[in-house]
PDB file of C-alpha atoms and ligand atoms in Angstrom:
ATOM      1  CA  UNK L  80     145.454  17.284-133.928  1.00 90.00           C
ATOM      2  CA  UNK L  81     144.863  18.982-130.920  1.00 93.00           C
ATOM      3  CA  UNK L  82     141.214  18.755-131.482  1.00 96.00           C
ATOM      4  CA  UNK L  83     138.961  19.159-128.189  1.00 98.00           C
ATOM      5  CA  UNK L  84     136.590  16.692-126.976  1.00 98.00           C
ATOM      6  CA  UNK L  85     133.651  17.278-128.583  1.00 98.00           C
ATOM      7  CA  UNK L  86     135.446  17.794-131.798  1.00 98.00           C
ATOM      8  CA  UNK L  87     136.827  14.529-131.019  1.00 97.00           C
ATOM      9  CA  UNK L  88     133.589  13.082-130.636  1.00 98.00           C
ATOM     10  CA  UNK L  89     132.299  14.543-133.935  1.00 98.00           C
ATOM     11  CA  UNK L  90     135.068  12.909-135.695  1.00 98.00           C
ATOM     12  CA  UNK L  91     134.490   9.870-134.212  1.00 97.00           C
ATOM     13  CA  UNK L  92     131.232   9.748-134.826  1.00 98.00           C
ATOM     14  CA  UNK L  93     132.017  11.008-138.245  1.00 98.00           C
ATOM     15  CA  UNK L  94     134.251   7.765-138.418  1.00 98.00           C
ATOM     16  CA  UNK L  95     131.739   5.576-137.224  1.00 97.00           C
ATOM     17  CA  UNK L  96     128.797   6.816-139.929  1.00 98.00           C
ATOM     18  CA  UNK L  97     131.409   6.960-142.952  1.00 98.00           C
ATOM     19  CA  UNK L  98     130.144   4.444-145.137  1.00 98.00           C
ATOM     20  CA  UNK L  99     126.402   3.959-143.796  1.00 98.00           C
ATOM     21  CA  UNK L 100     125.685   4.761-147.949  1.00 98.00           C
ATOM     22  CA  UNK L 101     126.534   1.586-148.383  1.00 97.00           C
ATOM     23  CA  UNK L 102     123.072   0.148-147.385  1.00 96.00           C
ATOM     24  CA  UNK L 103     122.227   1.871-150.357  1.00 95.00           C
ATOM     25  CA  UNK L 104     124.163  -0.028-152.752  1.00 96.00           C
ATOM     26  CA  UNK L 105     122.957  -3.776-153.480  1.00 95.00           C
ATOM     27  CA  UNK L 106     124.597  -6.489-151.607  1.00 93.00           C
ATOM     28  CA  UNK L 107     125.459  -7.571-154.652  1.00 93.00           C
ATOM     29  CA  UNK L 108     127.962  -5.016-155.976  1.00 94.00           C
ATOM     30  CA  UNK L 109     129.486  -4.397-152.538  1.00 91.00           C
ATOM     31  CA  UNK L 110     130.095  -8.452-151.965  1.00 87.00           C
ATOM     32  CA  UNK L 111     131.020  -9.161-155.806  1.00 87.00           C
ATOM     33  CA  UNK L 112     134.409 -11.321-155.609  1.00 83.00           C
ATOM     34  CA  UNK L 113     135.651 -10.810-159.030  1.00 83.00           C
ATOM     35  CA  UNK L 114     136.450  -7.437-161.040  1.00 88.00           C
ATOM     36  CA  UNK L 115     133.716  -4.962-160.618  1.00 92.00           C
ATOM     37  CA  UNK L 116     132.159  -2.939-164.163  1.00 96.00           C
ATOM     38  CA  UNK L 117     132.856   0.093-164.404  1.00 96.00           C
ATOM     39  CA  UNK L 118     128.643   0.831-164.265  1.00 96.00           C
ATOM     40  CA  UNK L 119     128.895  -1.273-160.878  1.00 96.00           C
ATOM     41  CA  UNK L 120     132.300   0.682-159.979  1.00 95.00           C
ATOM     42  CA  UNK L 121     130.125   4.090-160.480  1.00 96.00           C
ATOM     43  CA  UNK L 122     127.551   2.576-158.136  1.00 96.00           C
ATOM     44  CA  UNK L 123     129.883   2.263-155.268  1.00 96.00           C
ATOM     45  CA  UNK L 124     131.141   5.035-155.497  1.00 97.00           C
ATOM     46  CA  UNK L 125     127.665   6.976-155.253  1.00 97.00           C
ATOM     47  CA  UNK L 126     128.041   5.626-151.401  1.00 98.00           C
ATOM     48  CA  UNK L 127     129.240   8.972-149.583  1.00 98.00           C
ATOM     49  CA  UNK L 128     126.900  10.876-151.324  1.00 98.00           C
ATOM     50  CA  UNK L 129     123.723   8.315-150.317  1.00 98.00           C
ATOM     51  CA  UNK L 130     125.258   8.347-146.795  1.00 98.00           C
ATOM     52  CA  UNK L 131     125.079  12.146-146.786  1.00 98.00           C
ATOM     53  CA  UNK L 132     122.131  12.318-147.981  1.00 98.00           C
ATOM     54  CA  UNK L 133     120.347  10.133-145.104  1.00 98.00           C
ATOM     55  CA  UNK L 134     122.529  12.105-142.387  1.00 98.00           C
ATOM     56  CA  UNK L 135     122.044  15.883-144.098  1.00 97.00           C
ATOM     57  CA  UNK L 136     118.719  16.946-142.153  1.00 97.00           C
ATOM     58  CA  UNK L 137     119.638  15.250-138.257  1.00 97.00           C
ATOM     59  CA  UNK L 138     120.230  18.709-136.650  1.00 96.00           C
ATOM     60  CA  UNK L 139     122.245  16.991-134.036  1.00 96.00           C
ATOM     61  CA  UNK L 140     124.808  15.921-136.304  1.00 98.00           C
ATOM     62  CA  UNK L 141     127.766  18.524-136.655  1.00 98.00           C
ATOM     63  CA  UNK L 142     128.208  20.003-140.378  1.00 98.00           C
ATOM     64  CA  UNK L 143     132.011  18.873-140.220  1.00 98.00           C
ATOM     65  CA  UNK L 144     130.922  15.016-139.177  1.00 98.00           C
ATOM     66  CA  UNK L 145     128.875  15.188-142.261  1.00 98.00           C
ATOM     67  CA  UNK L 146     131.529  16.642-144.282  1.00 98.00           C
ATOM     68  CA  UNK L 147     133.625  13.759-143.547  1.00 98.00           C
ATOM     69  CA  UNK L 148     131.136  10.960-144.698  1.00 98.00           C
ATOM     70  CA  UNK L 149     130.821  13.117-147.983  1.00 98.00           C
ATOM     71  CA  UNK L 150     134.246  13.684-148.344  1.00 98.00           C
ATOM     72  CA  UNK L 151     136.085  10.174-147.122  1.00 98.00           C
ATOM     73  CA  UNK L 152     137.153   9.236-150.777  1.00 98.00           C
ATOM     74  CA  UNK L 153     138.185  12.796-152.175  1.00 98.00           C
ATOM     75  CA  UNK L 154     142.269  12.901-152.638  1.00 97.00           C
ATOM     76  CA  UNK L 155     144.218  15.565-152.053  1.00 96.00           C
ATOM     77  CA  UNK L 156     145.475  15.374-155.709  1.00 96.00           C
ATOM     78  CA  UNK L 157     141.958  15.370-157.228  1.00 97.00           C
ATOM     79  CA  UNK L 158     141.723  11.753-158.059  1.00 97.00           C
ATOM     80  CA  UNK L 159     139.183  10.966-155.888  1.00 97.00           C
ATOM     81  CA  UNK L 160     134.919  11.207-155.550  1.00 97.00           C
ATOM     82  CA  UNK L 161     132.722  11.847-155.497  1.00 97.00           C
ATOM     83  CA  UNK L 162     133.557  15.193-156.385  1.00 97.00           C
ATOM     84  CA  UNK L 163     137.587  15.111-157.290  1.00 98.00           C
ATOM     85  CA  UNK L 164     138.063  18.489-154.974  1.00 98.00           C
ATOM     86  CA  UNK L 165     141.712  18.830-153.835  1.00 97.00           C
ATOM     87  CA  UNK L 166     143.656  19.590-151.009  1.00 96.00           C
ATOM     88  CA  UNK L 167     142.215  22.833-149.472  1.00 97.00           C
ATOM     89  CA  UNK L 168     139.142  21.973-150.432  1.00 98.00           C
ATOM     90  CA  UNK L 169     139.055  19.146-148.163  1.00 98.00           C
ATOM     91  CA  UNK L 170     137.658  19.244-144.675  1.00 98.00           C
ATOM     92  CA  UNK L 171     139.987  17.811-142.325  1.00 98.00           C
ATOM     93  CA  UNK L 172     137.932  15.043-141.253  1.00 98.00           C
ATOM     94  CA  UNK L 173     137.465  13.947-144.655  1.00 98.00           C
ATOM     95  CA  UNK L 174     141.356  13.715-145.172  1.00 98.00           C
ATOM     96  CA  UNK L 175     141.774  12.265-141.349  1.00 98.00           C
ATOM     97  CA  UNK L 176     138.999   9.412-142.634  1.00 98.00           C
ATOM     98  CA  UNK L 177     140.629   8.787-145.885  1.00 97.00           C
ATOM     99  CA  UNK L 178     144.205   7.934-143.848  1.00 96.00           C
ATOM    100  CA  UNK L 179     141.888   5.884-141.105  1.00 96.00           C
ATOM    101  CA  UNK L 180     139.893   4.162-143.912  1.00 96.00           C
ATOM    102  CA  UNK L 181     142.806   3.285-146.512  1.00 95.00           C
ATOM    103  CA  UNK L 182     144.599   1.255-143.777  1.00 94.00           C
ATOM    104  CA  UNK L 183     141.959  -0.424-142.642  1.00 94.00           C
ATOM    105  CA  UNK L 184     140.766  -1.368-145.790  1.00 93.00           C
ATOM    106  CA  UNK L 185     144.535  -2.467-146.721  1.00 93.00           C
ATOM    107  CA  UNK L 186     145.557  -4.239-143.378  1.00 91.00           C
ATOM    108  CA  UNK L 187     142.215  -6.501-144.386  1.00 91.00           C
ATOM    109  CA  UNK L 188     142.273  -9.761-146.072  1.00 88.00           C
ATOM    110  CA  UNK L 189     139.901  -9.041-149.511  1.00 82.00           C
ATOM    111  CA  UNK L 190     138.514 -12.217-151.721  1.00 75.00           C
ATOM    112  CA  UNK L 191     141.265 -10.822-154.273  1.00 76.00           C
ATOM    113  CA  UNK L 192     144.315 -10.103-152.011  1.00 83.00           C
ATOM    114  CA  UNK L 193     145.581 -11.092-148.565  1.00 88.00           C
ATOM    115  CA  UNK L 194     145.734  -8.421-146.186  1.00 90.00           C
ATOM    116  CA  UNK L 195     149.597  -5.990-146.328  1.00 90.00           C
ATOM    117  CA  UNK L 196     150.727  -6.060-143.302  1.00 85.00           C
ATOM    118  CA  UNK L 197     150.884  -2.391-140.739  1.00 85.00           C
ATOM    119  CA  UNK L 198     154.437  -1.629-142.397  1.00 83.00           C
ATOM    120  CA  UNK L 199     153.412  -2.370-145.900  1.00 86.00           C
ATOM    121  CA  UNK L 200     150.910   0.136-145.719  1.00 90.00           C
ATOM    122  CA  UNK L 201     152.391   2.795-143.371  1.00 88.00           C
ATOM    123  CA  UNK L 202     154.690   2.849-146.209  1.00 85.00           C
ATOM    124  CA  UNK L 203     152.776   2.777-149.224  1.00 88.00           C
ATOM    125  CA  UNK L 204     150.963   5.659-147.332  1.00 91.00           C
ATOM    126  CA  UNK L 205     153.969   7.506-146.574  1.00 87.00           C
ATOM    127  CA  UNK L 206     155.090   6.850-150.136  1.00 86.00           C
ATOM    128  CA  UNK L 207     151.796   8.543-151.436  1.00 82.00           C
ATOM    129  CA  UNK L 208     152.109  11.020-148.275  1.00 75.00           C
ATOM    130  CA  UNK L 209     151.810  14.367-149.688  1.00 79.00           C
ATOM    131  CA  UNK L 210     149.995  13.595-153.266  1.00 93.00           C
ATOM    132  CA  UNK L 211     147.019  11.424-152.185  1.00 95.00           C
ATOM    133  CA  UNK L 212     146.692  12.285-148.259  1.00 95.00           C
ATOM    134  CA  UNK L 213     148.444  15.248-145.943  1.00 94.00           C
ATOM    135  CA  UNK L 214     151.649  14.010-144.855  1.00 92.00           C
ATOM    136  CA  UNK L 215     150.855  16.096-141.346  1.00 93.00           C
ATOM    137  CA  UNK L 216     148.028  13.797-140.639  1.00 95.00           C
ATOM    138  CA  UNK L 217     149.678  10.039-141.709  1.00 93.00           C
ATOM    139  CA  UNK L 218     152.596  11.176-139.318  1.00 89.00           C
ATOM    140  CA  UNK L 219     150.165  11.716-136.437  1.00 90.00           C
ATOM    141  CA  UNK L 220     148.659   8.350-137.862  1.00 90.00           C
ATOM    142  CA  UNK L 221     151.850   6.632-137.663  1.00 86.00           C
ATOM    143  CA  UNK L 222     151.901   7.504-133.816  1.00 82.00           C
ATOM    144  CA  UNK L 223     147.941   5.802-133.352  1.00 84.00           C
ATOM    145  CA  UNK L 224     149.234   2.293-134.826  1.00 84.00           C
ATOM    146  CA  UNK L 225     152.044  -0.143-133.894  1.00 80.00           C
ATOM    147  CA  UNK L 226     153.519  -0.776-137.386  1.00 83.00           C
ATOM    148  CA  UNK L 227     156.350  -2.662-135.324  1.00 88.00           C
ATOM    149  CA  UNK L 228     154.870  -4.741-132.018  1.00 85.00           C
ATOM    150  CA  UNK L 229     157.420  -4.974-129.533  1.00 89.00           C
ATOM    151  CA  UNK L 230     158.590  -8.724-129.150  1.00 93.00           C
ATOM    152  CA  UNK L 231     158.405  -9.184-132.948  1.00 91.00           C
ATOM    153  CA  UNK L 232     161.367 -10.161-135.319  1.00 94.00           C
ATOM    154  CA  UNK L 233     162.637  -7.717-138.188  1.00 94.00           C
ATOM    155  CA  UNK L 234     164.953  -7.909-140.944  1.00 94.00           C
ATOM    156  CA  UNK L 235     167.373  -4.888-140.456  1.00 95.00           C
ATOM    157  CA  UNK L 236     168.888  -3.168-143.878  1.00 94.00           C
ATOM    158  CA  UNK L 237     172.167  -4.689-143.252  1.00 93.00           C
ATOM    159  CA  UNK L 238     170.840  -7.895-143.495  1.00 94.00           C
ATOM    160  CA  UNK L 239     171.187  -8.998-140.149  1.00 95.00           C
ATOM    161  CA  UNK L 240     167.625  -9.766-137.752  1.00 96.00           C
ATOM    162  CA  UNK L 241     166.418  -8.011-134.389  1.00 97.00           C
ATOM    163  CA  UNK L 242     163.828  -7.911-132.038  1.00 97.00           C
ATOM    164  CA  UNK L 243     162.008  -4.933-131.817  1.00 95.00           C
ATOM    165  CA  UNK L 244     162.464  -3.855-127.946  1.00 96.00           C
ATOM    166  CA  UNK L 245     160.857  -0.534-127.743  1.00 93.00           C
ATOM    167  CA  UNK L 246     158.534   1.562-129.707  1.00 88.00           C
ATOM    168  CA  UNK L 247     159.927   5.207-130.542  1.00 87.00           C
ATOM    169  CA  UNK L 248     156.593   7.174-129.679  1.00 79.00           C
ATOM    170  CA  UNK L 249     157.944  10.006-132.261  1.00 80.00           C
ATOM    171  CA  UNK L 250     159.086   7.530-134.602  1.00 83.00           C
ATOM    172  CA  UNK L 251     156.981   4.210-135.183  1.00 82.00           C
ATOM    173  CA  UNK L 252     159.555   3.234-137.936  1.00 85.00           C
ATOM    174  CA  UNK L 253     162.932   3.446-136.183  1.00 91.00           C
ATOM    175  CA  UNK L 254     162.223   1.761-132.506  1.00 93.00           C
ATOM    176  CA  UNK L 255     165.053   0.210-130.277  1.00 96.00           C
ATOM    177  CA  UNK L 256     165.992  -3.109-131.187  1.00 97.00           C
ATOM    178  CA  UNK L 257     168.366  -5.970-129.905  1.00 97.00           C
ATOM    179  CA  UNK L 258     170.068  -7.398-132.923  1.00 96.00           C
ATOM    180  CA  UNK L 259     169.950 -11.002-132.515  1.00 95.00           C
ATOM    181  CA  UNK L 260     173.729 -11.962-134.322  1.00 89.00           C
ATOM    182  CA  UNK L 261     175.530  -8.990-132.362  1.00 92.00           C
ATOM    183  CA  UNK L 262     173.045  -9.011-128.969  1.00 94.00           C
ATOM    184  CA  UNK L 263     173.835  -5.050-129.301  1.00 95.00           C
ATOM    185  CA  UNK L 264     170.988  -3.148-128.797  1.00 96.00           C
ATOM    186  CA  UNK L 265     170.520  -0.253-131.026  1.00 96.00           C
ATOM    187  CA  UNK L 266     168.133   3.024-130.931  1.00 95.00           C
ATOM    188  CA  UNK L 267     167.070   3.158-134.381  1.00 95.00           C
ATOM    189  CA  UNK L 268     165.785   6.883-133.786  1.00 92.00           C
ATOM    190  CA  UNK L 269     168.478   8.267-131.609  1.00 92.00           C
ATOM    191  CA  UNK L 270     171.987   5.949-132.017  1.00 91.00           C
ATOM    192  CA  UNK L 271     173.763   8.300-134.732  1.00 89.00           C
ATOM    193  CA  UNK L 272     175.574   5.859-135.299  1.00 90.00           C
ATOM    194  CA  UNK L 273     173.246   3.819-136.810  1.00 89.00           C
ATOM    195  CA  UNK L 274     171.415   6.282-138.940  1.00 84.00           C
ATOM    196  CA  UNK L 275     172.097   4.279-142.006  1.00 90.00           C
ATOM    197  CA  UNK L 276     170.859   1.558-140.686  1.00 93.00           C
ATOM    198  CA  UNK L 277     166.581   0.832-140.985  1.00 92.00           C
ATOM    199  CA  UNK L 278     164.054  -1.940-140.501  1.00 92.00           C
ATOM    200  CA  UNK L 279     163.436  -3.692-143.778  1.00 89.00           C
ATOM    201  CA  UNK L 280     160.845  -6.097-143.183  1.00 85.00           C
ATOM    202  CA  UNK L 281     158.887  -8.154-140.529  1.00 85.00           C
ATOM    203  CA  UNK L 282     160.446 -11.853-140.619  1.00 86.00           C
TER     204      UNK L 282
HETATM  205 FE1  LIG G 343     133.745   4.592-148.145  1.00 95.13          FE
END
């Protein structure tokens, strides 16, 4: 994002604080197992607001790191809280949360689910890219994570299995891989040859 250090620190430490409203909600709602109420569901999501709230008067805290703990469930499309705003009205460390927080809270086993793996959610992400989240920022996501660790076994899309070799820096989804049935070894990003050709799951 080409954000300088101390901006880098403020969003970090905007990261870090993000959901401290949550020691405002009772343990109860926020460990609940089953389906939450929707008068419980309206609870929760009171959190950004409680954590702004307790970080609005620290002086030392930068006015954007507070904007993204207020802001780390608003979506670009309006559906989010606790104020719906949309996409300009977004700080950029609310939207650069939101992309942070959604795959951590998705790569993470929950009472009611098993965790999706990095893939399933880089593309459910991507899939929601420029509705939910800006597309800009879960590209320059994409090049944080390792949706595809090198050593690991894929399914390729013409049904044939690799190992993933090398990680693409510009291009987490289309690394080099040697396919296992051929023992070619194919550039997934640059081999034009291949362009038809992508990784469709993690065996
Ligand atoms: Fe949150």
């Amino acid at each position: 994002m080409k954000y300088t250090r101390g901006e880098l620190i403020n969003l970090g430490t905007s990261g870090i604080l993000h959901d401290i409203g949550k020691n405002s909600i009772p343990k109860e709602i926020l460990d609940k197992p089953g389906k939450l109420t929707k008068e419980e569901y309206d609870c929760i999501k009171k959190h950004p607001e409680h954590g702004y709230n307790m970080i609005r008067e620290i002086l030392e805290i930068d006015g954007n790191t507070k904007a993204g703990v207020l802001q780390h469930h608003e979506r670009c499309d309006g559906t989010g809280y606790p104020f719906g705003l949309k996409r300009d009205e977004i700080s950029s460390f609310g939207k650069i949360i939101a992309v942070a927080d959604t795959y951590d809270a998705m790569t993470t086993d929950r009472v009611y689910r098993p965790a999706f793996s990095p893939f399933e959610v880089y593309e459910y992400l991507m899939g929601d890219g420029n509705t939910k989240y800006e597309i800009d920022i879960i590209k320059k996501f994409g090049k944080c994570i390792t949706i595809y660790p090198e050593g690991g076994l894929v399914e390729l899309s013409d049904g044939t299995n690799a190992i993933v070799m090398k990680t693409n820096a510009n291009n987490t989804l289309r690394p080099i891989v040697r396919n296992i049935d051929t023992n070619e070894i194919i550039d997934l990003m640059n081999d034009s040859a291949y362009r038809h050709l992508c990784i469709k799951k993690v065996v």
